[in-house]
Coordinates of C-alpha atoms and ligand atoms in Angstrom, one line a residue:
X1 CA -100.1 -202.9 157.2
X2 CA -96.7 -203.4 156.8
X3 CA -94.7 -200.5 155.6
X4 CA -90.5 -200.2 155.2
X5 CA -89.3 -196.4 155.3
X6 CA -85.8 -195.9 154.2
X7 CA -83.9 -193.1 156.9
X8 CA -81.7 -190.6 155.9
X9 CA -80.6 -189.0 159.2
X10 CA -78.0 -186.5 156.8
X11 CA -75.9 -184.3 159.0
X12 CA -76.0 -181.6 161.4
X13 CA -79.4 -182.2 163.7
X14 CA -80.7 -184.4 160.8
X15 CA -80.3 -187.7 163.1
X16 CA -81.9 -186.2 166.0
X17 CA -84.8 -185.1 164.4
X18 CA -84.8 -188.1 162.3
X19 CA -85.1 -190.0 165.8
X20 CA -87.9 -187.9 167.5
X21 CA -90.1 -189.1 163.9
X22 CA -88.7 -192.6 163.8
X23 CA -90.2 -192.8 167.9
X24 CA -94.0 -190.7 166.6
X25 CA -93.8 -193.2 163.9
X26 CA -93.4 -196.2 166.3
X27 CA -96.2 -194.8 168.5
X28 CA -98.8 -194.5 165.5
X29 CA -98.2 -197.8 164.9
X30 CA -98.9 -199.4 167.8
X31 CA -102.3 -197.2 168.6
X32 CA -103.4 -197.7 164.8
X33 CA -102.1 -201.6 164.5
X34 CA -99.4 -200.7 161.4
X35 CA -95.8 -201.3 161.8
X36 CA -92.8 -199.7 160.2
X37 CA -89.3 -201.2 159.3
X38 CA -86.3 -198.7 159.6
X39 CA -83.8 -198.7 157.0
X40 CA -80.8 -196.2 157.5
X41 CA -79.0 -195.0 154.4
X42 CA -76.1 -192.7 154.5
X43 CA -77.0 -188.9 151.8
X44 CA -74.5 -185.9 152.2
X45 CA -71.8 -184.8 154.2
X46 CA -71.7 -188.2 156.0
X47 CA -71.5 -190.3 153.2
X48 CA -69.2 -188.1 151.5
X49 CA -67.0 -189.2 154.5
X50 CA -67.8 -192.3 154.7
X51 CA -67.5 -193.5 151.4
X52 CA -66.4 -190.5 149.2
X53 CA -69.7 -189.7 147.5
X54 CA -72.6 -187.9 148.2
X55 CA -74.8 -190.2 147.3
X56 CA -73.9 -193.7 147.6
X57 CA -75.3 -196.2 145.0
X58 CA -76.3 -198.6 148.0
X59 CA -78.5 -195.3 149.2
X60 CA -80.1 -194.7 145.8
X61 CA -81.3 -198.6 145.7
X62 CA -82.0 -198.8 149.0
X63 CA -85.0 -196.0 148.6
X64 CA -85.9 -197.3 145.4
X65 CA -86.6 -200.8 147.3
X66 CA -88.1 -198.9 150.3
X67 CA -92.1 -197.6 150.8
X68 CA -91.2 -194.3 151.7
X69 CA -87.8 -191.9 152.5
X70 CA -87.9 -189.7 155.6
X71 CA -85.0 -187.3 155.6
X72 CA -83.4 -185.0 158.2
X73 CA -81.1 -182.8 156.2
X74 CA -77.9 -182.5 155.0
X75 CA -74.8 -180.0 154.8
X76 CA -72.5 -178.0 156.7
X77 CA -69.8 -175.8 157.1
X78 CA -67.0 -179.2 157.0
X79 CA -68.1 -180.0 153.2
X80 CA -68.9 -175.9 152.3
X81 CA -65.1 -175.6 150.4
X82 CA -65.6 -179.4 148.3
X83 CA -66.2 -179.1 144.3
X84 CA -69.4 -179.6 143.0
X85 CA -69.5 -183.2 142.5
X86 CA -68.6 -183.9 146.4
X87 CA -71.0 -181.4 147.7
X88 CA -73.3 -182.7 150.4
X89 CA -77.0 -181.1 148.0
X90 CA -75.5 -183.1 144.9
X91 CA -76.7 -186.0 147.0
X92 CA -80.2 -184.2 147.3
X93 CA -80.5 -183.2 143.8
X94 CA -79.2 -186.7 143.1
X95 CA -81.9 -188.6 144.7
X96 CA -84.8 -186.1 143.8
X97 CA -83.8 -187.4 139.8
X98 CA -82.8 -191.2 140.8
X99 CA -86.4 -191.4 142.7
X100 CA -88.1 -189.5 140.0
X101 CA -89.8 -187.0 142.4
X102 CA -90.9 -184.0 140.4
X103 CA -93.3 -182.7 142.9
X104 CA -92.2 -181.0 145.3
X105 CA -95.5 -179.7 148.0
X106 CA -94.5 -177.3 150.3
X107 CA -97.3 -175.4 152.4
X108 CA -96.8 -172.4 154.4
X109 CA -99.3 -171.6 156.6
X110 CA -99.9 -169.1 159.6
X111 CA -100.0 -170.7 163.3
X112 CA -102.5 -168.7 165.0
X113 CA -100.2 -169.1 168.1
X114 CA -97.2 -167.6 165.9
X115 CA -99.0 -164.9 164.6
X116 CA -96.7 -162.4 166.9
X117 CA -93.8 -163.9 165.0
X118 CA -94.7 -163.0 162.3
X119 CA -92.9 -160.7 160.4
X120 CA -95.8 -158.9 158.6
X121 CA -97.6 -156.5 160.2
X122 CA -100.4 -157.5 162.0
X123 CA -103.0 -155.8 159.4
X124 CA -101.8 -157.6 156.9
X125 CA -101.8 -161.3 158.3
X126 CA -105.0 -160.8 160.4
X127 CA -106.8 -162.9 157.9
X128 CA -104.3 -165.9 158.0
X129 CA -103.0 -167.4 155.3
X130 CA -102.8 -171.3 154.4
X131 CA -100.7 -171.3 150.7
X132 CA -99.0 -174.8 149.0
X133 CA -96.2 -173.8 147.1
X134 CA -96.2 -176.9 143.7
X135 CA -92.8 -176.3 143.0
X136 CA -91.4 -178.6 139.5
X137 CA -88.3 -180.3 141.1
X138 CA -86.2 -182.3 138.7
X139 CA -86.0 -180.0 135.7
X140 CA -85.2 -176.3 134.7
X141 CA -82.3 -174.7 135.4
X142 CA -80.8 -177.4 138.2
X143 CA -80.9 -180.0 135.9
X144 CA -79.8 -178.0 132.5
X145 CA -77.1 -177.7 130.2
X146 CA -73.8 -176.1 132.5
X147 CA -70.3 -175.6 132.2
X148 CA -67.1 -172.6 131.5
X149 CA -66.2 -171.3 128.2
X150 CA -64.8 -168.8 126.5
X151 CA -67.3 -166.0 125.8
X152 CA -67.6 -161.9 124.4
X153 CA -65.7 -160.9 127.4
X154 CA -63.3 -163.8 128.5
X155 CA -63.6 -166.6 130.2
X156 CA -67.4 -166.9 131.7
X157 CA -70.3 -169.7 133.2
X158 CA -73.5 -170.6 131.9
X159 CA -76.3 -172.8 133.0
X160 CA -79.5 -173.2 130.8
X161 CA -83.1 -173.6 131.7
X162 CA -84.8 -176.6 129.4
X163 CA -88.4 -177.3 129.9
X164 CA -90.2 -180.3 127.6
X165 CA -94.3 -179.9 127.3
X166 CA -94.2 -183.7 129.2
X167 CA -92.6 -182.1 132.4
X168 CA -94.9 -178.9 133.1
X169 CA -98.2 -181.1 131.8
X170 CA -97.4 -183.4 135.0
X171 CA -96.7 -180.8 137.3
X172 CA -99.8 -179.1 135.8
X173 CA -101.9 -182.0 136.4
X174 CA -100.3 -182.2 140.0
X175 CA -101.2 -178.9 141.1
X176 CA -104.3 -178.5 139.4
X177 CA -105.2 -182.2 141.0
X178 CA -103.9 -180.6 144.6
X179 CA -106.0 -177.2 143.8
X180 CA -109.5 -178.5 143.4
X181 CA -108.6 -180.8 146.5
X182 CA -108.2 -177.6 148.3
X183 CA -109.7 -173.8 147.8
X184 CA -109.7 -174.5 143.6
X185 CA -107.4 -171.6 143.0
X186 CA -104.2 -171.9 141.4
X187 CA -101.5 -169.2 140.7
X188 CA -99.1 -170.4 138.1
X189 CA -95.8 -168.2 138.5
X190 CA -93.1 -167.3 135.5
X191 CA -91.4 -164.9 134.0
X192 CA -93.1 -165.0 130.3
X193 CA -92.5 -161.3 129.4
X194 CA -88.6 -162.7 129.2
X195 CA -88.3 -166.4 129.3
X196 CA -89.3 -168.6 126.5
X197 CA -89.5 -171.3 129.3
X198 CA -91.8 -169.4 130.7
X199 CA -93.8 -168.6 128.7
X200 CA -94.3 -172.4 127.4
X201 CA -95.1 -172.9 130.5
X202 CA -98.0 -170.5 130.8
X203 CA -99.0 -172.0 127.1
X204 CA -99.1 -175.6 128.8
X205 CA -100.7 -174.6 132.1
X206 CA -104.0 -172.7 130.5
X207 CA -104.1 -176.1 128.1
X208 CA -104.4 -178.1 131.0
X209 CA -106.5 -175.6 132.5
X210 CA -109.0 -176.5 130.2
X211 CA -109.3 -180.1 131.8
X212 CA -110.2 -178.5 135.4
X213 CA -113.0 -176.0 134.7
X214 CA -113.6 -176.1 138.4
X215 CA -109.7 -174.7 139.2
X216 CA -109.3 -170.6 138.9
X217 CA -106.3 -170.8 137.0
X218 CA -104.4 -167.2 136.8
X219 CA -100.7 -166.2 136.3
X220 CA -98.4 -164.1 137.9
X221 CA -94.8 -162.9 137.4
X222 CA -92.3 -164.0 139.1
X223 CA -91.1 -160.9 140.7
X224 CA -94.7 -159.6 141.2
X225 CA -95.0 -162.8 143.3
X226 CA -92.4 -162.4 145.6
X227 CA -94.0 -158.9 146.3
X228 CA -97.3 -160.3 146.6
X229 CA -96.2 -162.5 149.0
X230 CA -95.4 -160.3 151.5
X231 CA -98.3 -157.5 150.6
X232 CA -100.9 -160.1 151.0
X233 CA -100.0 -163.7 151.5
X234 CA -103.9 -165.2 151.7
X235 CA -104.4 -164.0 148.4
X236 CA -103.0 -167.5 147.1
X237 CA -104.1 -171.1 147.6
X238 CA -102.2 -172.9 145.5
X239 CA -99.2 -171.4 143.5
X240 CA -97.1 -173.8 141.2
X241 CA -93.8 -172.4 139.5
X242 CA -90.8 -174.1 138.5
X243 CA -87.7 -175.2 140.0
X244 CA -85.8 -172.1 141.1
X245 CA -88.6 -170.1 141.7
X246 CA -90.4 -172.7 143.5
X247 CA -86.8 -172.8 145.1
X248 CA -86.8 -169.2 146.3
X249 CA -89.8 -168.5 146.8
X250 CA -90.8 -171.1 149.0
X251 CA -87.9 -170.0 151.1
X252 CA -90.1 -166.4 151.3
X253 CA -93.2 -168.5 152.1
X254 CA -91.4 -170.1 155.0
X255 CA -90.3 -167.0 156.2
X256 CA -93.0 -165.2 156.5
X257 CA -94.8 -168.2 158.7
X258 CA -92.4 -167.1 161.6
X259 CA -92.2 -170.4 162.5
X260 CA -89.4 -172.0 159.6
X261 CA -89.0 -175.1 162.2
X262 CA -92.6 -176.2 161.6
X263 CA -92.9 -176.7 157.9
X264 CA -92.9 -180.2 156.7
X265 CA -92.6 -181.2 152.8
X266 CA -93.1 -184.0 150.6
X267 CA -91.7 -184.8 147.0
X268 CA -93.3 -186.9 144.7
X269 CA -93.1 -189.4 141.7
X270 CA -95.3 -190.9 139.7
X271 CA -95.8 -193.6 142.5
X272 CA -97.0 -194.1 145.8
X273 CA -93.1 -193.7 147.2
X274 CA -92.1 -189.8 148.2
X275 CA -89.2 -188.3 150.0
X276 CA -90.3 -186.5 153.2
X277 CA -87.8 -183.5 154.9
X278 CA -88.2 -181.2 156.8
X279 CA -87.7 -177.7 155.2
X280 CA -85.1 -175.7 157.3
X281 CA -81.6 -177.1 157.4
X282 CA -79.1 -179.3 159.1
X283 CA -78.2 -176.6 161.9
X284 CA -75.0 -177.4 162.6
X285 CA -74.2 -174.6 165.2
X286 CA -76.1 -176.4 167.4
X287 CA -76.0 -180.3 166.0
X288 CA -75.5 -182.7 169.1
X289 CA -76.9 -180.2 171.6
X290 CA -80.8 -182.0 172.0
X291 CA -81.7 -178.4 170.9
X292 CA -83.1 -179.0 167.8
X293 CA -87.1 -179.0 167.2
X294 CA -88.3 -181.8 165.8
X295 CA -91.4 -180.7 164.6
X296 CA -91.0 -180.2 161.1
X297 CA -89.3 -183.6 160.5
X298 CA -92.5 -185.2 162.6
X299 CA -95.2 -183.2 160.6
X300 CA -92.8 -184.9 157.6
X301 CA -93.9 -188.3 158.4
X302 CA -97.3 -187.1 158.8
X303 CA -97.2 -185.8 155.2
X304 CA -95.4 -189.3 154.4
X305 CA -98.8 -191.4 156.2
X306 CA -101.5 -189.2 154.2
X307 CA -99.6 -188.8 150.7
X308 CA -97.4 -192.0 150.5
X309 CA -99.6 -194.5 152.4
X310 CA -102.9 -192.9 152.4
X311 CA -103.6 -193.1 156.2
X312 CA -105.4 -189.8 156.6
X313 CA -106.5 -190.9 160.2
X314 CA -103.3 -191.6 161.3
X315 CA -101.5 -188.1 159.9
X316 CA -104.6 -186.6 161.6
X317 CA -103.1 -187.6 164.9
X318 CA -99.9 -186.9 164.2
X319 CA -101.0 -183.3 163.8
X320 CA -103.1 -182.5 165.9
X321 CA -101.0 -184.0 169.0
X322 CA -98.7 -181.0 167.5
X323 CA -101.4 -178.3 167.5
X324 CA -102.4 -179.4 170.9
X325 CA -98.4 -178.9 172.2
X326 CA -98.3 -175.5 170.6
X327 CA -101.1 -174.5 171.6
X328 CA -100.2 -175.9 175.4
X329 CA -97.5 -173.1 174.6
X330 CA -94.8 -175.9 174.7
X331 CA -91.8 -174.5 172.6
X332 CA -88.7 -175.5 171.6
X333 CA -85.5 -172.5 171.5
X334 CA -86.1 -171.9 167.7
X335 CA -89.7 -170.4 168.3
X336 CA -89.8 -169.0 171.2
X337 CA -90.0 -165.8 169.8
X338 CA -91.3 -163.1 172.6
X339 CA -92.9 -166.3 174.9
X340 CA -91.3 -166.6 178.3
X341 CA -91.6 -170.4 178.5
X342 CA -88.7 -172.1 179.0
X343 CA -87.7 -173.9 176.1
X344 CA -87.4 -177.7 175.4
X345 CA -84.9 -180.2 173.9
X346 CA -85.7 -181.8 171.3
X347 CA -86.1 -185.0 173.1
X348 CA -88.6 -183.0 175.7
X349 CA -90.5 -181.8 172.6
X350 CA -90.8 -185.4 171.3
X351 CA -92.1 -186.7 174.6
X352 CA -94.6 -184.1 174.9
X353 CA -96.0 -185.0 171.2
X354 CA -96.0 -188.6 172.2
X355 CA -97.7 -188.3 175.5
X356 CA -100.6 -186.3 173.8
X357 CA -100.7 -188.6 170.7
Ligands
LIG1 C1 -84.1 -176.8 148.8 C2 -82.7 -176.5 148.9 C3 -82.0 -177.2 147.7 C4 -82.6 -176.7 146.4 C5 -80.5 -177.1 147.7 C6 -79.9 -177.5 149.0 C7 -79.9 -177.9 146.6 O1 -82.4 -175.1 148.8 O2 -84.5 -177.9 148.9 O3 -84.9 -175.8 148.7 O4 -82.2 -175.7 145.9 O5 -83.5 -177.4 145.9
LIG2 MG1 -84.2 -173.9 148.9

């Protein structure tokens, strides 16, 4: 098959990693026959430089006409001071809502090899954990009602959170979808003893519920969540919340992997077509330096074969040449943690993955 994947290096390390996938991508297709066309489309700091915008219109039509979007990331200190509008992450909230990707999958799951990373103690990871964080990504509070007025006290902000019944029944049907693929338990997550959001949501998820009698459906509060989720992370298989919780917690999730430069996600539309990062950030402190780990961004385009292209075979691979590097105790600087292995660049990391794969 022929398949055309639309690049967004972004800034910071974003085109390094972006290269590392681009040559594990090259490599699956020759050994499984497939190959991919490159298309590179400026998003962020670069193309606020460029061209003045964060999101270029030639960028926006360029995914839409593309298979797939594999992105690096984007930001950094140079664009920190801009207004809102020439922000580098108006470009990522831009193309999240021009794509139509309101799924946004982000798993968090221990490494057995970074188990001593960890920051839990060991009693409470030795069982592992393996969660999917279903976070709703183009509605809520991101995409809401904002501005200044005057107010009760002066001058103040406000930003609203909208939900509509059609936006948490799809992400409803997503997760439960996702949960009886996987352990068929599903923790919905919202703040319904104060939101009115919220507590539609709950409505709407246990209605849906109804449709998946083989899913565990139970909810959880917010803030009870983000305790949980360091008291005793393998509680949860899958957990599906809205945008800013999805936002912030997942952030927790990551953390508590030890290992923030491994995790891969994926957001999704209706179609076949998703938009694949990485989930740490553009690093600038050490952009340019070959000291960035690619892994994350590789196990993106794994994600991108299995989800966007269905070749399950062919992410296989992918991952499991990473397992057997980690487990070979190759690391890069970013997870070396308390190993005394001297780290690789990112372009060593790469080769190792591709002379395994
Ligand atoms: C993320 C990021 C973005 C978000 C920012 C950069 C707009 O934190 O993808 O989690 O809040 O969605
Ligand atoms: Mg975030």
């Amino acid at each position: 098959m022929n398949y055309t994947i639309a690049l967004i290096r972004g800034d910071g390390i974003g085109p390094e990693i972006v290269g590392s996938a681009v040559r594990v991508l090259e490599k699956v297709g020759q050994k499984f026959g497939h190959t991919f066309t490159f298309r590179d489309y400026l998003m962020g700091g670069c193309a606020i430089d460029a061209c003045g915008t964060p999101l270029p219109e030639e960028t926006v039509q360029g995914c839409l006409a593309s298979d797939s979007v594999l992105l690096g990331a984007v930001g950094g200190p140079k664009w920190d001071k801009n207004p809102a509008a020439l922000r580098p992450e108006k470009g990522l909230l831009g193309i999240r809502a021009a794509l139509g990707l309101y799924t946004n999958l982000r798993p968090a799951k221990l490494y057995p090899a970074f188990a001593e990373e960890c920051p839990l103690r060991a009693d409470i990871v030795a069982k592992g954990f393996d969660l999917l964080i279903v976070r709703e990504l183009t509605g809520g509070i991101y995409f809401g009602e904002r501005g200044r007025r005057e107010g009760k006290f002066g001058p103040e902000a406000y930003d609203t959170e909208a939900y509509s019944v059609m936006e948490i029944e799809r992400i409803a049907r997503v997760a439960f979808e996702t949960a009886k693929k996987r352990g068929g338990k599903l923790v919905s997550i919202d703040k319904a003893n104060v939101l009115e959001t919220s507590r539609l949501w709950r409505e709407t998820m246990h209605r849906i519920g109804e449709e998946y009698p083989e899913v565990a459906l139970s909810d959880m509060l917010v803030d009870n969540a983000a305790m949980q989720l360091v008291r005793c992370p393998s509680q949860f298989d899958v957990v599906v919340t809205s945008n800013m919780f999805g936002d912030i917690l997942s952030d927790e999730a990551s953390q508590i992997t030890g290992s923030i430069g491994l995790l891969p996600s994926a957001s999704l539309g209706d179609g076949t077509r998703g938009l694949y990062e990485p989930i740490h950030g553009s690093a600038p402190d050490i952009a340019g330096q070959d000291k960035a780990n690619p892994i994350a961004t590789i196990l993106s385009a794994a994600m991108m074969l299995r989800y966007s292209f269905g070749l399950a075979a062919e992410a296989d691979a992918i991952e499991a040449a990473v397992d057997r590097v980690l487990a070979a105790g190759l690391r890069t600087a970013d997870i070396l943690g308390t190993s005394n292995a001297k780290p690789l660049g990112c372009t060593a990391m790469t080769d190792a993955i591709l002379a395994v794969l």
